[in-house]
Each structure stands twice: as structure tokens, then as C-alpha cells.
Amino acid sequence: MAQTPSRNPTRLSLAPERMDWNLLRTFMFVVQERGVGRAGEALHLSQPAVSQALKRLEESVGGVLLLRRNGEFRLTALGEEIHAIARDMYGTMARIEGAAVHSQTEVAGTLRLLMMSKVQSTAYDEFLAQFHRRHPMVEFHIDVQQSAHILDALSRRVPALGICLCRQPVEGLQRRLFLRHRYAVVCGRRHPLFSRRRVGMEDLLQQNFVCFASDQLGDTLSPLTIFRDQQGFTGRIVGTSPSVEEIRRMVVAGLGLSFLPEHLIRQDVMEGELRRLLPDDCVAEIDVFLTWHGLRKLHPAEQAFLNAFERFARRTPLEMRAG
């Protein structure tokens, strides 16, 4: 039986100044994207370049970090350790950047930002704090709106920047991936399935559903519609709302099942208000973007925010941005 490769203790006396931190960054993207090819696309590098970087990192630390055979993709014990260290390192880099004294001209003005509701991201909160420390004269005006309304406003060049769902490219709009929300099937404590010991997929198919208003083919949450159709759900739609708070309220009241983002249901599941149902994995991954109109001239505060966000996105792996 083949044994899992392990580190060579004699190779770990590595001086920090000799480590190429870009190798760690590449390794983090390989883990995040679960593949060398996809990591290359995310980093705008060729697949051989990513493979070579991974090989150099393994040579530097003296052991195999990833097992990739016959469809298997698994971190070794050393890989888990190096991955954790790399994540800590990126957090440190972010704090260093925030603490650096900037030498650029003072930026002032009002920054209007359109924002979808229920965006939870500790990494983004820290980014916002750093931006404020760097540009204390910038005043924020943040409006919370539905994603469809944000995209419409951006298309008309009314505001400059928005954070929202944008499933398909929109003509004229630029977008930068911010978060990836994972949706799960849930029921409330008053629903008949909540107290049932075992629940299979067949038990869900005839249940009624509570849906987002944008959960229809062609709209921002249509992957949820596709999942229902693929699985053969036949229950009625008994409630709709564009508000995640109202969707949650109807589910807790027992009106029907629904799809809700994993990061928003953790506390409710722990407190017994909601129960997560099958499948164990998420039913859909839906991306959140920072979006802006490519032809709208940005004033200094808007440009400074966009530049800072680009740096934030480059240095912060996707898996570290949500929650």
C-alpha cells in the first residue's frame, strides 16, 4: 500500500528571507480553485507555470503538499499546515498595507455605494476600516437595494459603484468577484419535516416553497430554479419576497421550504429556528460582485475605493472573504 508522502525534517530549516511568498499565494489559489488549471486561470498564469510553482514550494518545505491521483484532490498533513500559515501570512500583509503611511495626495469627497442586503464579510469590514484610515476625508453614502435595481442604476450611470449579484455580464458594466454565497435547503421549526428523524430527497419533492422574487429563469438567483427543476420539485410556491429577512420569516413560520445562504442560517440552525435539509452539499453557488460602469468617469474618492478594492481582492483569497 502506498504511503502518504511526508515532510523531510532535514529540509525545514528554511530561512524566512529565502522563501518566495508568491509560491505560497499560488498554492493558496490551487487549494481554493481545487485544481492547477483553474488556479492558472484565476492568476492569469499558464498551467505549467502553476505546476512549477507548486513543485518549487514542495521542494522548499521538503514534502508533498497535495495528493492528485485518479481524480483525488487532498491536502497532506504538511499541506494543511502550510495552507494555514499562508492564510495567516496574507492577513499580516493586509495589516501591513493598512498601517503603511501613504504618500499620495489627500482624497476627499462623498462616495456613494449601492449595496445588496445581508453581505457578511469580516475581511471586507477590515478592508473598509483600512480604507477609512487611509482616506479619512472620504464620506460614505451607502444605500441598500435589490441587486436588479443596483444593476439598473449602474447601467444608467447614476451611481458609480455597487456590490450585488450579477449572474450574467451586463453590457457596459465591469465587475470584480467579491464573494461566493452557498445556498442550502432549509425548513423552519413549525414545518412537519423539522422534527422528522430521517429526511431524504424524496421527502422534499412535494413540499411547498418560499422563494426570492428574483428566483426565476434568467434572473439573478435562477440557479435555484434550475436545481428545483432538475430534482423534480412539484410543490407550490406559497410565498415570495425580494427580502431575505421576509423569506426567513416565512420559513420559520412553517409556510414552506426555501433556499438560504449558508452564512445566514448558521445561528438559526444552532438556536433551533431552522433545520438544514438534504443535500449535505450546497444546492448552488451564487457570486457577488463589485460592479461599475466602464464608461463613467470616477471622481477621486470613487477611484481610490476601486483601486483599494482591487488590491484587497488580489491579496485576499476568495475563501477568506465570506462570513
Coordinates of C-alpha atoms in Angstrom, one line a residue:
M1 CA 0.0 0.0 0.0
A2 CA 1.4 3.4 -1.0
Q3 CA 2.0 5.7 2.0
T4 CA 1.1 9.3 2.1
P5 CA 4.3 11.3 1.5
S6 CA 5.6 13.2 4.5
R7 CA 7.9 16.0 5.0
N8 CA 11.6 15.6 5.3
P9 CA 12.6 17.1 8.6
T10 CA 16.1 17.9 7.3
R11 CA 14.6 20.3 4.7
L12 CA 12.7 22.5 7.0
S13 CA 15.5 24.7 8.4
L14 CA 14.4 27.4 5.9
A15 CA 15.4 31.0 6.4
P16 CA 12.2 33.2 6.0
E17 CA 14.1 35.6 3.8
R18 CA 14.7 32.7 1.3
M19 CA 11.0 31.9 0.9
D20 CA 9.3 33.2 -2.2
W21 CA 5.9 34.3 -0.9
N22 CA 4.5 34.3 -4.4
L23 CA 4.8 30.5 -4.2
L24 CA 2.5 30.5 -1.2
R25 CA 0.0 32.7 -2.9
T26 CA -0.1 30.3 -5.9
F27 CA -0.5 27.4 -3.6
M28 CA -3.5 29.1 -1.9
F29 CA -5.2 29.6 -5.3
V30 CA -4.6 25.9 -6.2
V31 CA -6.3 24.9 -3.0
Q32 CA -9.1 27.5 -3.4
E33 CA -9.8 26.5 -7.0
R34 CA -9.2 22.8 -6.4
G35 CA -7.0 22.4 -9.4
V36 CA -3.9 23.7 -11.2
G37 CA -5.7 24.6 -14.4
R38 CA -8.4 26.7 -12.6
A39 CA -5.8 28.3 -10.4
G40 CA -3.9 29.3 -13.5
E41 CA -7.0 30.9 -15.0
A42 CA -7.6 32.9 -11.8
L43 CA -4.0 34.0 -11.6
H44 CA -3.6 34.6 -15.4
L45 CA -0.8 32.1 -15.5
S46 CA -0.2 29.1 -17.6
Q47 CA -0.9 25.6 -16.1
P48 CA 2.8 24.6 -16.4
A49 CA 3.8 27.8 -14.5
V50 CA 1.4 27.0 -11.7
S51 CA 2.6 23.4 -11.6
Q52 CA 6.2 24.6 -11.5
A53 CA 5.5 27.0 -8.6
L54 CA 3.8 24.2 -6.7
K55 CA 6.8 21.9 -7.3
R56 CA 9.2 24.7 -6.1
L57 CA 7.2 25.2 -2.9
E58 CA 7.2 21.5 -2.2
E59 CA 11.0 21.4 -2.7
S60 CA 11.4 24.4 -0.4
V61 CA 9.4 22.9 2.5
G62 CA 10.6 19.4 2.0
G63 CA 7.5 17.5 1.4
V64 CA 4.4 16.8 -0.8
L65 CA 1.5 19.3 -0.2
L66 CA -1.2 17.9 -2.4
L67 CA -2.3 14.4 -3.5
R68 CA -3.7 14.5 -7.0
R69 CA -4.2 11.0 -8.4
N70 CA -7.2 9.4 -10.2
G71 CA -9.5 12.4 -9.5
E72 CA -8.4 12.7 -5.9
F73 CA -7.6 16.2 -4.6
R74 CA -6.5 16.2 -1.0
L75 CA -4.1 18.2 1.2
T76 CA -1.5 16.2 3.0
A77 CA -0.9 17.0 6.7
L78 CA 2.0 19.2 5.7
G79 CA -0.2 20.8 3.0
E80 CA -2.8 21.6 5.7
E81 CA -0.2 23.2 7.9
I82 CA 1.4 25.3 5.0
H83 CA -2.1 26.4 3.9
A84 CA -2.9 27.7 7.3
I85 CA 0.4 29.5 7.5
A86 CA -0.2 31.1 4.1
R87 CA -3.6 32.3 5.2
D88 CA -2.1 33.9 8.3
M89 CA 0.5 35.5 6.2
Y90 CA -2.0 37.2 3.9
G91 CA -3.8 38.6 6.9
T92 CA -0.5 40.0 8.1
M93 CA 0.2 41.5 4.7
A94 CA -3.2 43.2 4.8
R95 CA -2.5 44.8 8.2
I96 CA 1.0 45.9 7.0
E97 CA -0.6 47.6 4.0
G98 CA -3.2 49.3 6.2
A99 CA -0.5 50.5 8.6
A100 CA 1.7 51.9 5.9
V101 CA 1.9 55.7 5.7
H102 CA 0.5 56.8 2.4
S103 CA 2.3 59.4 0.4
Q104 CA -0.5 60.1 -2.1
T105 CA -2.5 63.3 -2.3
E106 CA -5.3 63.5 0.2
V107 CA -8.5 62.2 -1.2
A108 CA -11.8 63.8 -0.2
G109 CA -15.4 63.7 -1.3
T110 CA -18.6 61.7 -1.0
L111 CA -18.5 58.0 -2.0
R112 CA -22.0 56.7 -2.9
L113 CA -22.1 52.9 -2.8
L114 CA -25.2 50.7 -3.6
M115 CA -25.2 47.5 -1.6
M116 CA -27.3 44.4 -1.6
S117 CA -28.6 43.3 1.8
K118 CA -27.0 40.8 4.2
V119 CA -23.4 40.9 3.0
Q120 CA -21.4 39.5 5.8
S121 CA -17.6 39.6 5.4
T122 CA -15.1 40.2 8.2
A123 CA -12.4 40.6 5.6
Y124 CA -14.4 43.4 3.9
D125 CA -15.1 45.0 7.2
E126 CA -11.4 45.2 7.8
F127 CA -10.8 46.5 4.3
L128 CA -13.3 49.3 4.9
A129 CA -11.6 50.2 8.2
Q130 CA -8.2 50.3 6.4
F131 CA -9.7 52.5 3.6
H132 CA -11.1 54.9 6.2
R133 CA -7.7 55.2 8.0
R134 CA -6.0 55.8 4.7
H135 CA -8.7 58.3 3.4
P136 CA -10.3 59.9 6.5
M137 CA -11.8 62.7 4.4
V138 CA -14.0 60.4 2.3
E139 CA -17.6 60.4 3.4
F140 CA -19.7 57.3 2.7
H141 CA -23.3 57.3 1.5
I142 CA -24.4 53.6 1.3
D143 CA -27.9 52.6 0.0
V144 CA -29.2 49.1 0.4
Q145 CA -31.1 47.9 -2.6
Q146 CA -32.1 44.8 -4.5
S147 CA -29.4 43.6 -7.0
A148 CA -31.6 44.1 -10.0
H149 CA -32.2 47.8 -9.0
I150 CA -28.4 48.3 -8.4
L151 CA -27.6 46.9 -11.9
D152 CA -30.2 49.2 -13.5
A153 CA -28.9 52.2 -11.7
L154 CA -25.3 51.4 -12.6
S155 CA -26.3 50.9 -16.3
R156 CA -27.8 54.4 -16.2
R157 CA -24.5 55.7 -14.7
V158 CA -26.4 57.2 -11.7
P159 CA -24.0 55.9 -9.0
A160 CA -20.5 54.8 -9.7
L161 CA -20.2 51.6 -7.7
G162 CA -22.4 48.8 -6.5
I163 CA -22.0 45.4 -4.7
C164 CA -24.6 43.0 -5.9
L165 CA -25.5 39.7 -7.6
C166 CA -24.6 39.8 -11.3
R167 CA -25.1 36.3 -12.7
Q168 CA -24.6 37.3 -16.4
P169 CA -22.4 40.1 -17.8
V170 CA -24.3 43.3 -18.4
E171 CA -23.3 45.5 -21.4
G172 CA -21.2 48.4 -20.3
L173 CA -20.6 47.2 -16.8
Q174 CA -17.4 46.0 -15.3
R175 CA -17.3 43.6 -12.4
R176 CA -14.9 42.1 -9.9
L177 CA -15.7 38.9 -8.0
F178 CA -16.2 39.7 -4.3
L179 CA -18.0 36.8 -2.5
R180 CA -19.4 33.4 -3.3
H181 CA -22.6 32.6 -1.4
R182 CA -23.5 29.0 -1.0
Y183 CA -27.2 28.2 -0.7
A184 CA -28.8 25.4 1.3
V185 CA -32.3 23.9 1.6
V186 CA -33.9 24.7 5.0
C187 CA -37.2 24.4 6.8
G188 CA -38.5 26.1 9.9
R189 CA -39.2 24.6 13.3
R190 CA -43.0 24.7 12.6
H191 CA -42.6 22.6 9.4
P192 CA -43.5 18.9 9.6
L193 CA -40.0 17.9 8.3
F194 CA -38.3 19.7 11.1
S195 CA -38.8 17.0 13.7
R196 CA -38.6 14.0 11.4
R197 CA -35.6 11.9 12.3
R198 CA -34.6 11.0 8.7
V199 CA -35.4 13.1 5.7
G200 CA -34.5 12.0 2.2
M201 CA -34.6 13.9 -1.1
E202 CA -37.9 12.1 -2.0
D203 CA -39.5 13.8 1.1
L204 CA -38.7 17.2 -0.2
L205 CA -40.1 16.9 -3.7
Q206 CA -43.8 17.7 -2.9
Q207 CA -43.1 20.3 -0.3
N208 CA -44.2 23.9 -0.8
F209 CA -41.6 26.5 -1.3
V210 CA -40.9 30.1 -0.3
C211 CA -38.8 31.9 -3.0
F212 CA -36.9 35.0 -3.7
A213 CA -38.6 37.3 -6.2
S214 CA -35.5 37.1 -8.4
D215 CA -35.6 33.2 -8.3
Q216 CA -36.7 32.6 -11.8
L217 CA -35.0 31.6 -15.0
G218 CA -32.8 34.4 -16.4
D219 CA -32.8 36.4 -13.1
T220 CA -30.0 36.8 -10.5
L221 CA -30.9 33.7 -8.4
S222 CA -32.1 31.4 -11.3
P223 CA -29.6 28.6 -10.4
L224 CA -32.0 27.9 -7.5
T225 CA -34.9 27.5 -10.1
I226 CA -32.7 25.2 -12.1
F227 CA -32.0 23.0 -9.0
R228 CA -35.7 22.6 -8.3
D229 CA -36.4 21.7 -11.9
Q230 CA -33.6 19.2 -12.1
Q231 CA -34.6 17.5 -8.9
G232 CA -38.3 17.4 -9.8
F233 CA -39.8 19.5 -7.1
T234 CA -43.6 19.7 -7.6
G235 CA -44.8 21.7 -4.6
R236 CA -46.4 25.1 -4.8
I237 CA -44.7 28.5 -4.4
V238 CA -46.6 29.8 -1.4
G239 CA -44.6 32.9 -0.7
T240 CA -42.2 35.3 -2.5
S241 CA -40.2 38.3 -1.4
P242 CA -37.1 40.2 -2.5
S243 CA -36.1 40.5 1.1
V244 CA -34.1 37.7 2.8
E245 CA -35.5 38.8 6.2
E246 CA -39.0 38.2 5.0
I247 CA -38.1 34.9 3.3
R248 CA -36.6 33.7 6.6
R249 CA -39.7 34.9 8.5
M250 CA -42.0 32.8 6.2
V251 CA -39.7 29.8 6.6
V252 CA -39.6 30.0 10.4
A253 CA -43.4 30.3 10.4
G254 CA -43.6 27.0 8.6
L255 CA -45.0 28.1 5.2
G256 CA -42.6 26.0 3.2
L257 CA -39.0 25.1 2.4
S258 CA -36.6 27.6 1.0
F259 CA -33.0 28.2 -0.2
L260 CA -31.0 30.5 2.1
P261 CA -27.3 31.4 2.2
E262 CA -25.2 29.2 4.5
H263 CA -23.6 32.1 6.3
L264 CA -27.0 33.5 7.2
I265 CA -28.5 30.3 8.7
R266 CA -25.7 29.1 11.0
Q267 CA -27.1 30.9 14.1
D268 CA -30.7 30.0 13.4
V269 CA -29.7 26.3 13.0
M270 CA -27.8 26.4 16.3
E271 CA -30.7 28.0 18.0
G272 CA -33.3 25.6 16.6
E273 CA -35.2 28.0 14.4
L274 CA -34.2 26.4 11.2
R275 CA -33.1 22.9 10.1
R276 CA -30.8 22.3 7.2
L277 CA -32.0 19.6 4.9
L278 CA -30.5 17.5 2.1
P279 CA -28.3 17.6 0.1
D280 CA -25.4 18.0 2.6
D281 CA -23.6 20.0 0.0
C282 CA -24.9 23.4 -1.2
V283 CA -27.5 23.4 -3.9
A284 CA -26.0 26.4 -5.7
E285 CA -23.1 28.8 -5.5
I286 CA -24.0 32.4 -6.4
D287 CA -21.4 35.1 -6.9
V288 CA -21.5 38.7 -5.5
F289 CA -19.5 41.3 -7.5
L290 CA -18.3 44.8 -7.1
T291 CA -19.7 46.4 -10.2
W292 CA -19.2 49.7 -12.0
H293 CA -19.9 51.3 -15.4
G294 CA -16.8 51.1 -17.6
L295 CA -17.5 54.5 -19.3
R296 CA -18.5 56.5 -16.3
K297 CA -15.7 58.8 -15.1
L298 CA -14.9 58.2 -11.5
H299 CA -14.2 61.1 -9.1
P300 CA -11.1 60.7 -6.8
A301 CA -13.0 59.1 -3.9
E302 CA -14.6 56.5 -6.2
Q303 CA -11.3 55.8 -8.0
A304 CA -9.5 55.4 -4.7
F305 CA -12.1 53.0 -3.4
L306 CA -11.9 50.9 -6.6
N307 CA -8.1 50.8 -6.6
A308 CA -8.1 49.8 -2.9
F309 CA -10.8 47.1 -3.6
E310 CA -8.7 45.7 -6.4
R311 CA -5.7 45.3 -4.1
F312 CA -8.0 43.7 -1.4
A313 CA -9.2 41.2 -4.0
R314 CA -5.7 40.3 -5.2
R315 CA -4.3 39.7 -1.7
T316 CA -7.4 38.0 -0.1
P317 CA -8.3 34.5 -1.3
L318 CA -12.0 34.0 -2.1
E319 CA -12.4 31.5 0.7
M320 CA -11.4 34.1 3.3
R321 CA -13.8 36.8 2.2
A322 CA -17.2 35.3 3.2
G323 CA -18.5 35.2 6.7

